[in-house]
XYZ file of C-alpha atoms in Angstrom:
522
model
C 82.006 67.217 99.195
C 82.813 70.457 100.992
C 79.707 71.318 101.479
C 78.480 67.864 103.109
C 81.018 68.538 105.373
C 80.420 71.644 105.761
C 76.756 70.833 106.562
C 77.662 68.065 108.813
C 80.074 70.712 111.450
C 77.050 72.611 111.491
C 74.743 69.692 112.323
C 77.216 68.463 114.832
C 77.435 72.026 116.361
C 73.331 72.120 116.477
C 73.248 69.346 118.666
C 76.272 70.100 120.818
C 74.348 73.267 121.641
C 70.839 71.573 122.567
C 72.341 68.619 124.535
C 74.188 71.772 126.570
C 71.442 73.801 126.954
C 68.891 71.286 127.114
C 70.706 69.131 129.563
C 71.942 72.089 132.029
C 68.111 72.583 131.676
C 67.106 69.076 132.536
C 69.649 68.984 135.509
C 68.755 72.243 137.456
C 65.221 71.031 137.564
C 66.277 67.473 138.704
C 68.162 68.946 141.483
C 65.673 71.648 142.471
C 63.431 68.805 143.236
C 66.039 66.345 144.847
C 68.492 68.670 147.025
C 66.500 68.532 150.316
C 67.159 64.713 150.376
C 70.822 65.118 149.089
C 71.558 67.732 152.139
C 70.396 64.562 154.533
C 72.495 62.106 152.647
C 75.509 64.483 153.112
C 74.982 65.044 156.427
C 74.547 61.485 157.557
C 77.571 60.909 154.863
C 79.482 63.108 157.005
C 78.992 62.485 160.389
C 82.057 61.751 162.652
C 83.157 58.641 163.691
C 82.516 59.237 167.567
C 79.794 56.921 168.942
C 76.953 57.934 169.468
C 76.156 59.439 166.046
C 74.129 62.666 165.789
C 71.712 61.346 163.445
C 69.540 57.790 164.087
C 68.789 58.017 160.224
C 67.418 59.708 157.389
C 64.101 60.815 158.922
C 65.706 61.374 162.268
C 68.220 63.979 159.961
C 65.295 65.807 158.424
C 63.323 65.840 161.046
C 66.449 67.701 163.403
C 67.867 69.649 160.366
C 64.300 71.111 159.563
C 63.768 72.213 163.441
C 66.814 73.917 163.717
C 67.022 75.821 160.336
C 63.430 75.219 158.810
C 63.443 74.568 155.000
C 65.712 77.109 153.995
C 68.305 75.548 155.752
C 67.578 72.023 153.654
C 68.900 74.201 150.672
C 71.259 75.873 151.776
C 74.040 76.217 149.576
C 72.007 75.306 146.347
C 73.777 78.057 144.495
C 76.833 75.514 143.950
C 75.190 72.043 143.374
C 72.397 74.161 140.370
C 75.757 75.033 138.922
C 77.288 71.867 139.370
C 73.720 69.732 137.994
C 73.499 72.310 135.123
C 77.019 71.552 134.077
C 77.216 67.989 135.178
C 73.732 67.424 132.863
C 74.905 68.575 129.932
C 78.609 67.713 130.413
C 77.149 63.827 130.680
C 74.865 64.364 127.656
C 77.280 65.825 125.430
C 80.293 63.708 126.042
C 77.821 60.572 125.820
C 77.446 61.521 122.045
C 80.833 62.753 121.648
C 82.132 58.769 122.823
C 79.251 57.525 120.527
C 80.118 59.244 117.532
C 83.773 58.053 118.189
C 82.937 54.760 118.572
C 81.298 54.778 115.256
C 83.874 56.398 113.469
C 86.549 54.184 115.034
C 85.385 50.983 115.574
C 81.584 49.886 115.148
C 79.206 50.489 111.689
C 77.877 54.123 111.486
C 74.448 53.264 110.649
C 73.783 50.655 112.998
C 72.352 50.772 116.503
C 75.077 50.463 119.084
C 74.637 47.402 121.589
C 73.958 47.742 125.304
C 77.657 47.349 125.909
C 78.702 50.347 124.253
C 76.370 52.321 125.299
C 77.622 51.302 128.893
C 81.288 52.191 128.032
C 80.344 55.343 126.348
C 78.671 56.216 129.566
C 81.356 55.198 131.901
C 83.611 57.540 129.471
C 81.256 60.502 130.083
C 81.411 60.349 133.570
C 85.254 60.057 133.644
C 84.994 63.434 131.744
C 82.251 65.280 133.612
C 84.365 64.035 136.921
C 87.024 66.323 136.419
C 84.570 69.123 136.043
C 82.472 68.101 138.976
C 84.830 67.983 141.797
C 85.576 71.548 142.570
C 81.303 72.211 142.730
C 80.978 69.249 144.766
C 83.799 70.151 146.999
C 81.921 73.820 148.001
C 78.484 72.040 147.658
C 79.391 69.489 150.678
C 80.970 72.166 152.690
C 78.033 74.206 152.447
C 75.747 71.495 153.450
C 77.007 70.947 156.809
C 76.635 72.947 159.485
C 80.023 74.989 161.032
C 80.175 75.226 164.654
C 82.913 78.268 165.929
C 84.293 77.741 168.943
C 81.403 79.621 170.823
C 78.850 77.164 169.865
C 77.570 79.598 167.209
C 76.197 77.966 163.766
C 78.209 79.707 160.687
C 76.701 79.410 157.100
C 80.050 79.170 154.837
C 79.836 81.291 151.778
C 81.366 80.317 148.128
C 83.909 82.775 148.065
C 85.275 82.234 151.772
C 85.399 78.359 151.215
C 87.145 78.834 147.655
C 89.625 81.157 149.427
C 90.394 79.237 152.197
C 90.853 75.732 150.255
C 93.394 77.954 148.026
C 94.877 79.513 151.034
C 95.603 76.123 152.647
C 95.626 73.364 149.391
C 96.460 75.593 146.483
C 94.386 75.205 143.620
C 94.931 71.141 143.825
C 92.787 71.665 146.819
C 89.744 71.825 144.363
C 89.917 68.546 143.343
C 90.488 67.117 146.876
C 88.131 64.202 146.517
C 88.639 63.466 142.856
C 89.136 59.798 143.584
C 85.655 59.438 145.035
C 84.014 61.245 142.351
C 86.003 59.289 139.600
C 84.910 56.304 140.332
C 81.229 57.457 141.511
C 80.866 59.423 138.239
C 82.857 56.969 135.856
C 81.076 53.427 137.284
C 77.711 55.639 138.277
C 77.371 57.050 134.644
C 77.741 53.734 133.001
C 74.852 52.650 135.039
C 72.784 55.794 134.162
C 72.713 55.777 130.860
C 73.051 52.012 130.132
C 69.680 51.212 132.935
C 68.216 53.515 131.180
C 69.209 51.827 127.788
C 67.992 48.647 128.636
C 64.929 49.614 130.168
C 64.027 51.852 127.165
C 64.672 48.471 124.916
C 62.679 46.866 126.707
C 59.506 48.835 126.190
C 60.175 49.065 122.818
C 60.721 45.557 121.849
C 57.271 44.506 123.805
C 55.165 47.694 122.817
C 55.876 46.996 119.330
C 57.481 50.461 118.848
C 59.093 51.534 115.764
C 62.087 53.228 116.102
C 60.869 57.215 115.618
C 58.188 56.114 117.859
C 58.203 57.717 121.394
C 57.606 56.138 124.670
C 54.902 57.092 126.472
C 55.749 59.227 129.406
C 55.179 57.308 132.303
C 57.163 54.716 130.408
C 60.033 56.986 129.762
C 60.076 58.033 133.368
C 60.246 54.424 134.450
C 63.484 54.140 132.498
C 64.621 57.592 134.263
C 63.834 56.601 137.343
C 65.399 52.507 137.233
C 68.465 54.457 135.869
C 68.977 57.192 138.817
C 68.382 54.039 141.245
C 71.310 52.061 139.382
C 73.568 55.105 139.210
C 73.607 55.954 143.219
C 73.534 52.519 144.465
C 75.859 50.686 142.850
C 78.980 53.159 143.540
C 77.277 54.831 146.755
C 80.392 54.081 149.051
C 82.913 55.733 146.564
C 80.390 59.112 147.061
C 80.445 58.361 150.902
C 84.211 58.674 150.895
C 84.554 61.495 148.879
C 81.718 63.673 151.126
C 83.947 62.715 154.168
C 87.125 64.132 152.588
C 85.501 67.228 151.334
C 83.665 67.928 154.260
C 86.933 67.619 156.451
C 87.901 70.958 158.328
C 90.243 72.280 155.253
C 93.002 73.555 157.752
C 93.703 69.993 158.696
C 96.774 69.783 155.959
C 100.615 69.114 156.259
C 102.917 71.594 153.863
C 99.305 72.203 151.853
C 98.563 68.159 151.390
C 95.400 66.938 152.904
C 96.703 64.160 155.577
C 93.603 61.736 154.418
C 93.980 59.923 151.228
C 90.769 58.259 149.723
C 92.181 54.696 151.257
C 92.562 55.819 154.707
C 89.443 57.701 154.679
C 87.325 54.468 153.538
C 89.832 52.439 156.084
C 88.638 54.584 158.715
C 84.936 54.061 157.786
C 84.824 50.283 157.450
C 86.676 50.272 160.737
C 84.553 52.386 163.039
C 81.325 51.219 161.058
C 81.695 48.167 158.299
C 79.596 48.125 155.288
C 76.654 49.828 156.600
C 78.893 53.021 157.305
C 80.091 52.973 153.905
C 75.825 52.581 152.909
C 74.884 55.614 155.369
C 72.347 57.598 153.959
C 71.675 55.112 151.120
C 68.063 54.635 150.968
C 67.283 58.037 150.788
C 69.541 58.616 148.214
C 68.417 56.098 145.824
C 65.035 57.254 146.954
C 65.393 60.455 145.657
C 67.112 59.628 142.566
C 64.352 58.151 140.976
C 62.248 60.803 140.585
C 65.048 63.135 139.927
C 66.498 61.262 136.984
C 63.014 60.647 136.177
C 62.338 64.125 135.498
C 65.996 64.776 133.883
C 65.291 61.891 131.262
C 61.875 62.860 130.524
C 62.581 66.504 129.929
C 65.779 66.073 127.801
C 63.877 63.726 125.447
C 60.862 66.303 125.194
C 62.849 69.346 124.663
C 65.032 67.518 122.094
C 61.816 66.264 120.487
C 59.383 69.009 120.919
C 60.722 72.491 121.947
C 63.484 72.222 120.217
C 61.173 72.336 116.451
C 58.973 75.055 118.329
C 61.884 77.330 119.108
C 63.264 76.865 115.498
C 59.741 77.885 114.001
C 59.534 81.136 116.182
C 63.529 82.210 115.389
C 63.205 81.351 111.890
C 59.642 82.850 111.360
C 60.426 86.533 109.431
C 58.066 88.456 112.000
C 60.520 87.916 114.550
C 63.458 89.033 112.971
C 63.531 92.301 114.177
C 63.336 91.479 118.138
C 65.545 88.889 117.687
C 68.152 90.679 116.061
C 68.383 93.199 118.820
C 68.372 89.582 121.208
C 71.107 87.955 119.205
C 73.618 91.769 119.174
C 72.930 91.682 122.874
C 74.460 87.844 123.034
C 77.212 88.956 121.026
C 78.420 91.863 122.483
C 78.155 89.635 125.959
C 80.231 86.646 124.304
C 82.778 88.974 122.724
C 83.406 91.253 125.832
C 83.473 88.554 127.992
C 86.258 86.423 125.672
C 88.399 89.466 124.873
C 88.470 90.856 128.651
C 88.591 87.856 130.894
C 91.864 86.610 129.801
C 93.814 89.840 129.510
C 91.862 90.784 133.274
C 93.213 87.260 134.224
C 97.122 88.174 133.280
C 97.395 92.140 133.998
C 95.634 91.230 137.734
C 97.748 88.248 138.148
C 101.091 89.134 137.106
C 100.524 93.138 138.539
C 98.312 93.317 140.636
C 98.347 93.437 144.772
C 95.654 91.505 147.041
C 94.435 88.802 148.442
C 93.362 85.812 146.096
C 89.504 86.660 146.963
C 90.244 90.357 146.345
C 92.251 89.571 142.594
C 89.285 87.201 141.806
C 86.848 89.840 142.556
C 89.029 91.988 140.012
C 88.822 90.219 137.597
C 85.028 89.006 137.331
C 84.458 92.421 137.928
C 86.586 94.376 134.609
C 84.988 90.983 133.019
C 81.419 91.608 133.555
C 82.037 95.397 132.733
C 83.319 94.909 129.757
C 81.205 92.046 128.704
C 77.486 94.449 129.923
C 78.904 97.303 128.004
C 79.144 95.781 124.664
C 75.820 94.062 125.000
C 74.407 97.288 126.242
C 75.892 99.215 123.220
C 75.113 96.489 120.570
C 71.419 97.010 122.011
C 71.577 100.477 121.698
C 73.045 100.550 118.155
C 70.863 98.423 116.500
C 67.638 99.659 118.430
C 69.009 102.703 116.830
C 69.023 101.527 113.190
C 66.420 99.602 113.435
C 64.218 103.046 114.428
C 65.734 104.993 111.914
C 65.154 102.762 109.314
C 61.418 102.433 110.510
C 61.290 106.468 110.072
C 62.759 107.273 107.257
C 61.613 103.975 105.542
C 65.268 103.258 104.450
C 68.580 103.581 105.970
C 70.394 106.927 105.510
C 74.150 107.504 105.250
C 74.521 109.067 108.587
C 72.478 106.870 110.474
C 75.165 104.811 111.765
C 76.740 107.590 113.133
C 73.515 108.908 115.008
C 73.010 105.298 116.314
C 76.725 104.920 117.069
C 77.148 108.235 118.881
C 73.606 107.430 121.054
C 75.520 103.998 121.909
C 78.645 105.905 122.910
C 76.879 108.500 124.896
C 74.789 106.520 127.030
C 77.392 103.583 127.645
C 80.829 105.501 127.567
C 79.864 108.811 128.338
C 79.085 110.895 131.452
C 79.734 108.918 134.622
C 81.014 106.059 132.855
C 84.687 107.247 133.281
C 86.016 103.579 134.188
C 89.290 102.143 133.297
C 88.053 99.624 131.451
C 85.534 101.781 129.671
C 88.361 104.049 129.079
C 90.651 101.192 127.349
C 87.575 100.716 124.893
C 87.211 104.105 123.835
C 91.297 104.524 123.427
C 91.384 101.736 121.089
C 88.178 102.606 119.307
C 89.816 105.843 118.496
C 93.302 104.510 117.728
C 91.129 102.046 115.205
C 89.303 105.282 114.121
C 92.939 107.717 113.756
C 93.881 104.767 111.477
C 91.407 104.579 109.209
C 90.822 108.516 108.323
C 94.801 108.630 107.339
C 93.529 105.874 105.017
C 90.639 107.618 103.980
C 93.329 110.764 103.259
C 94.921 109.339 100.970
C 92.655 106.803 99.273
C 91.146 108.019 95.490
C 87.586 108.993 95.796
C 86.962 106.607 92.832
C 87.728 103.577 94.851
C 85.362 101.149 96.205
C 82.953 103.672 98.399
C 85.326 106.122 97.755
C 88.308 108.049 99.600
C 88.683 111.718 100.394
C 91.399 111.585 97.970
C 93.596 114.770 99.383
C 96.756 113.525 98.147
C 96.348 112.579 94.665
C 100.214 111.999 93.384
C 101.014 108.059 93.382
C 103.981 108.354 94.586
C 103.527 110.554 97.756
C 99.987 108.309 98.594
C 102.226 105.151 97.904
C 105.354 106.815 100.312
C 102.525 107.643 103.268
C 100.563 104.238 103.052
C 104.074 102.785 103.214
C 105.178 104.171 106.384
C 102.014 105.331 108.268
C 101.978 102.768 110.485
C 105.715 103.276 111.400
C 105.033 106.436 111.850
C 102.445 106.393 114.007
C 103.977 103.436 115.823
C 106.811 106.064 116.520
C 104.954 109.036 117.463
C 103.026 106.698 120.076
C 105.470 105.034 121.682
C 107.759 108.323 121.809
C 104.833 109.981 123.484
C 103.467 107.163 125.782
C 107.511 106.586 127.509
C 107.633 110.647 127.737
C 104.678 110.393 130.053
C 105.980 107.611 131.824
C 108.857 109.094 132.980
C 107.173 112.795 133.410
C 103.688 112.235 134.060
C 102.982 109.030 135.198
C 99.963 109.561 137.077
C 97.851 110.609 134.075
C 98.512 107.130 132.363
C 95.567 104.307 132.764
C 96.459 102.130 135.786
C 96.843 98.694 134.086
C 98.776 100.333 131.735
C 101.266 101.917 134.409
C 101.331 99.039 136.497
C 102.605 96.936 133.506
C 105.413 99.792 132.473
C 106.605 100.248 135.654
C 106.941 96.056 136.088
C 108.752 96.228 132.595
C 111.300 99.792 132.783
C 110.554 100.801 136.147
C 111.730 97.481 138.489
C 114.580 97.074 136.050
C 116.833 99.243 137.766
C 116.949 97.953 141.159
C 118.099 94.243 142.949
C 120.198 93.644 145.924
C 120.882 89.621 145.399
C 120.813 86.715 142.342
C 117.274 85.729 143.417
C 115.385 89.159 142.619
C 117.575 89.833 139.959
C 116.643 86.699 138.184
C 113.985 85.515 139.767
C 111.354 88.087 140.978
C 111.413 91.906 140.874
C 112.920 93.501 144.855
C-alpha cells in the first residue's frame, strides 16, 4: 500500500514537472509569435481620453509604431511578457490538473471523464490562480509597451528595474498588483473559456471522426481547437483587460499617501463615458486575431511534447550510454538548485534587516550573493565529478584518494586565487568548521569501526568524556574567540557577519527616546 502511494507522489510529481516545463515551453513560443500584435492592442488599450485619438486603429498603430521605432520597437519590452507567458503557460496547465484531480477526489468518479462543465470551472479556477502570479509581469509588460515622453519631447524606453523601483518607491509592494481586478476577472472568466472552447471543440472531432480515446487528433484539427479557444478567451472578457492596461499604464507618480487615485470602477466609468462600448472593445479585433494562432501553437505543442518528446527524452536519460554526461548535467542542476535555495533567503534577511541602499541597489545585492553562490556550487559539482569520473576512466577503478584530488581541483579553481569573495569566503569557513568537526571524531573513533577511526584515544572513558563535550567545547572556544575580535579587531571579521554583531551588541548601548529604544536602533 506504501508503495502504490509511494509510486503515485512520484507519478504526480512527473507530470507536475512536464506540464511546467512543457507549458512555459508552449507559452514563450506562443508569445514570440503574437507580441507585435499585443504591443498594438496595448497601445490603442491605452490611449488617453482626449479627442482626437493618436491612433485611427490597429493598422493605423502598426503602421505609426513601426515608422517611428521599426520592428524592434514592436517588441520592446518582451523580456517581461516571455517571463510572464512562460509562467502564465504552465501556471494554467498545472493548476488545470491540480482542480481536476480535486474534483475527482472530492466530488465526481475518478475513472470517469469529467463533463464540459467541470472542465470549465476547473479552468476558471486556474486562471484565478495564475492571476495572482500574472499581475506584477503584466504591470512592467504594459509600461514597457508604451512609449514615455520627458518633458523635452524626448522618447524614453523604461527598463525593468527602474519601473519595479519606482512602483515600490511610490505604491509599495501593493503597487505590483495594481490592476489585479482587471486581470482577475480577464484570467478567471478568460481561462474558463480557454480550456473549456478548446474542450468542446476537441469533443467534437472526436465524436464525428470516430476517434478512440488514445487516439490523437490530427494537427490541423488540434490547432482548430487551439485557435477557437484563444478567440473565446480574449473576446469574451476583453474590456476587463482594457481596464486593467489603462490602470497599469497610468503615470505611477499619480498616487495619494502611496494609493493609486483610480480604482478599476472609475477607470471603466471613465472609458464608457468618453467612448461607450467600443472604447471598452479598442483594439479588439486584432487581439482575437492574434490569439488564434497563438493558442493554436500553445495547444498543439503542449499535446506533442506531452505525447512525443516527452517518451524521447526518457529513452535518451534512461539509456546507460548517457549516464556519464548526464551525471555531470544533473551535479551541475544540483549544485544550482541547492546554492540558489540555501543563499537567497539568508541574502534576502542579512541585506534587508542590515543592509544600507536604495531598494534597486539591496535587490541587486541580493540576486547578486544569490547567483554567486548558486554558479559556484554548480561550477564545483562539475568540476568534482568531471574529476572522478577521469580518474576512474584512468585507473580503471576509483582509488581512495581520488576524492580528495577531485575535491581539491574543485576548491582550487572555484575558491581559490582571485575568488576571495564574501560569499565564497562563508563557504569555505563552514566547509572547514564541518571538516574541524569531523577529524575530532575521527580522533577518537576505534579504527575497527565502520571504515574505521584513527583511534588515538583508545580508553572508553576519556573517548566517551571528549565525544560528550566536544561540541561544547568548541562551541566555547568559538564564540570566546569570534566576540574577542569583535570588540578588538573588528575589521578582520566577514562583513555580513559584522554588520549583524554590531546590529545585535553594538546598537545596544545607545537611544535617546522610547521610539529607538523599542522600536528601531538610533
Amino acid at each position: 500500500m506504501q508503495q502504490t502511494s509511494t509510486s503515485k507522489a512520484a507519478q504526480r510529481s512527473k507530470e507536475a514537472v512536464q506540464e511546467i516545463c512543457f507549458g512555459s515551453l508552449a507559452g514563450v513560443l506562443g508569445k514570440l509569435l503574437e507580441y507585435p500584435f499585443d504591443t498594438v492592442k496595448v497601445r490603442l488599450q491605452s490611449q488617453p481620453d482626449n479627442i482626437p485619438l493618436k491612433y485611427k486603429g490597429p493598422l493605423d498603430c502598426f503602421r505609426q509604431s513601426f515608422h517611428e521605432e521599426g520592428m524592434r520597437g514592436l517588441y520592446r519590452g518582451i523580456s517581461a511578457p516571455l517571463v510572464g507567458a512562460a509562467v502564465e503557460t504552465s501556471s494554467l496547465f498545472f493548476s488545470y490538473r491540480v482542480a481536476q484531480d480535486f474534483l475527482r477526489a472530492t466530488i465526481l468518479p475518478v475513472n470517469e471523464p469529467l463533463p464540459i462543465s467541470a472542465l470549465f470551472l476547473c479552468g476558471a479556477a486556474s486562471g484565478a490562480f495564475t492571476s495572482l502570479l500574472l499581475t506584477p509581469i503584466e504591470l512592467v509588460k504594459c509600461k514597457m509597451q508604451v512609449p514615455v515622453i520627458n518633458g523635452e519631447g524626448v522618447k524614453q524606453i523604461p527598463r525593468v528595474s527602474s519601473i519595479l523601483s519606482s512602483v515600490y518607491r511610490h505604491q509599495g509592494i501593493a503597487g505590483l498588483w495594481h490592476g489585479q481586478m482587471g486581470t482577475l476577472i480577464r484570467e478567471t472568466g478568460g481561462s474558463a473559456a480557454w480550456f473549456g472552447s478548446k474542450e468542446m471543440v476537441t469533443k467534437f472531432f472526436r465524436k464525428y471522426g470516430n476517434l478512440r480515446k488514445e487516439d490523437s487528433l490530427p494537427v490541423y484539427q488540434q490547432m482548430t481547437a487551439g485557435a477557437a479557444a484563444g478567440m473565446s478567451y480574449n473576446f469574451i472578457f476583453y474590456p476587463a483587460d482594457t481596464i486593467k492596461s489603462r490602470m497599469q499604464t497610468e503615470d505611477v507618480q499619480k498616487t495619494i499617501g502611496g494609493r493609486s487615485n483610480s480604482s478599476f470602477m472609475l477607470v471603466g466609468k471613465d472609458i464608457w463615458k468618453q467612448h461607450g462600448l467600443s472604447g471598452l472593445y479598442r483594439g479588439c479585433g486584432i487581439t482575437v486575431l492574434r490569439a488564434a494562432p497563438s493558442s493554436a501553437v500553445i495547444f498543439t505543442t503542449y499535446d506533442a511534447l506531452i505525447k512525443r518528446l516527452e517518451a524521447s527524452i526518457e529513452r535518451i536519460v534512461l539509456d546507460p550510454r548517457y549516464h556519464d554526461p548526464l551525471m555531470l548535467v544533473k551535479a551541475v542542476r544540483n549544485g544550482i538548485v541547492y546554492g540558489t535555495k540555501v543563499r537567497f533567503p539568508h541574502a534576502l534577511v542579512m541585506v534587508l534587516l542590515f543592509r544600507n541602499g536604495t531598494f534597486r541597489q539591496k535587490v541587486k545585492m541580493i540576486l547578486k550573493a544569490t547567483r554567486q553562490h548558486a554558479r559556484n556550487l554548480a561550477l564545483f559539482a562539475l568540476v568534482y565529478k568531471g574529476s572522478m569520473l577521469g580518474l576512474n576512466k584512468l585507473n580503471g577503478k576509483e582509488n581512495k584518494f581520488d576524492a580528495v584530488i577531485a575535491g581539491g581541483l574543485g576548491g582550487y579553481f572555484v575558491f581559490g586565487p582571485n575568488m576571495h569573495t564574501s560569499v565564497n569566503q562563508q563557504i569555505i569557513i563552514y566547509i572547514a568548521a564541518r571538516v574541524a568537526l569531523a577529524c575530532a571524531k575521527l580522533l577518537v573513533q576505534p579504527s575497527d569501526e565502520g571504515r574505521g577511526g584513527m583511534g588515538i584515544v583508545t580508553r572508553p572513558e576519556t573517548r566517551a568524556m571528549l565525544q560528550r563535550n566536544g561540541w561544547a567545547a568548541l562551541a566555547t572556544v568559538s564564540w570566546g574567540s569570534v566576540m574577542y575580535l569583535f570588540r578588538y579587531h573588528p575589521e578582520v571579521i566577514q562583513p555580513s557577519l559584522r554588520s549583524s554583531m554590531t546590529y545585535i551588541y553594538a546598537n545596544a548601548d545607545n537611544w535617546d527616546s522610547l521610539r529607538n529604544f523599542i522600536w528601531h536602533n538610533k
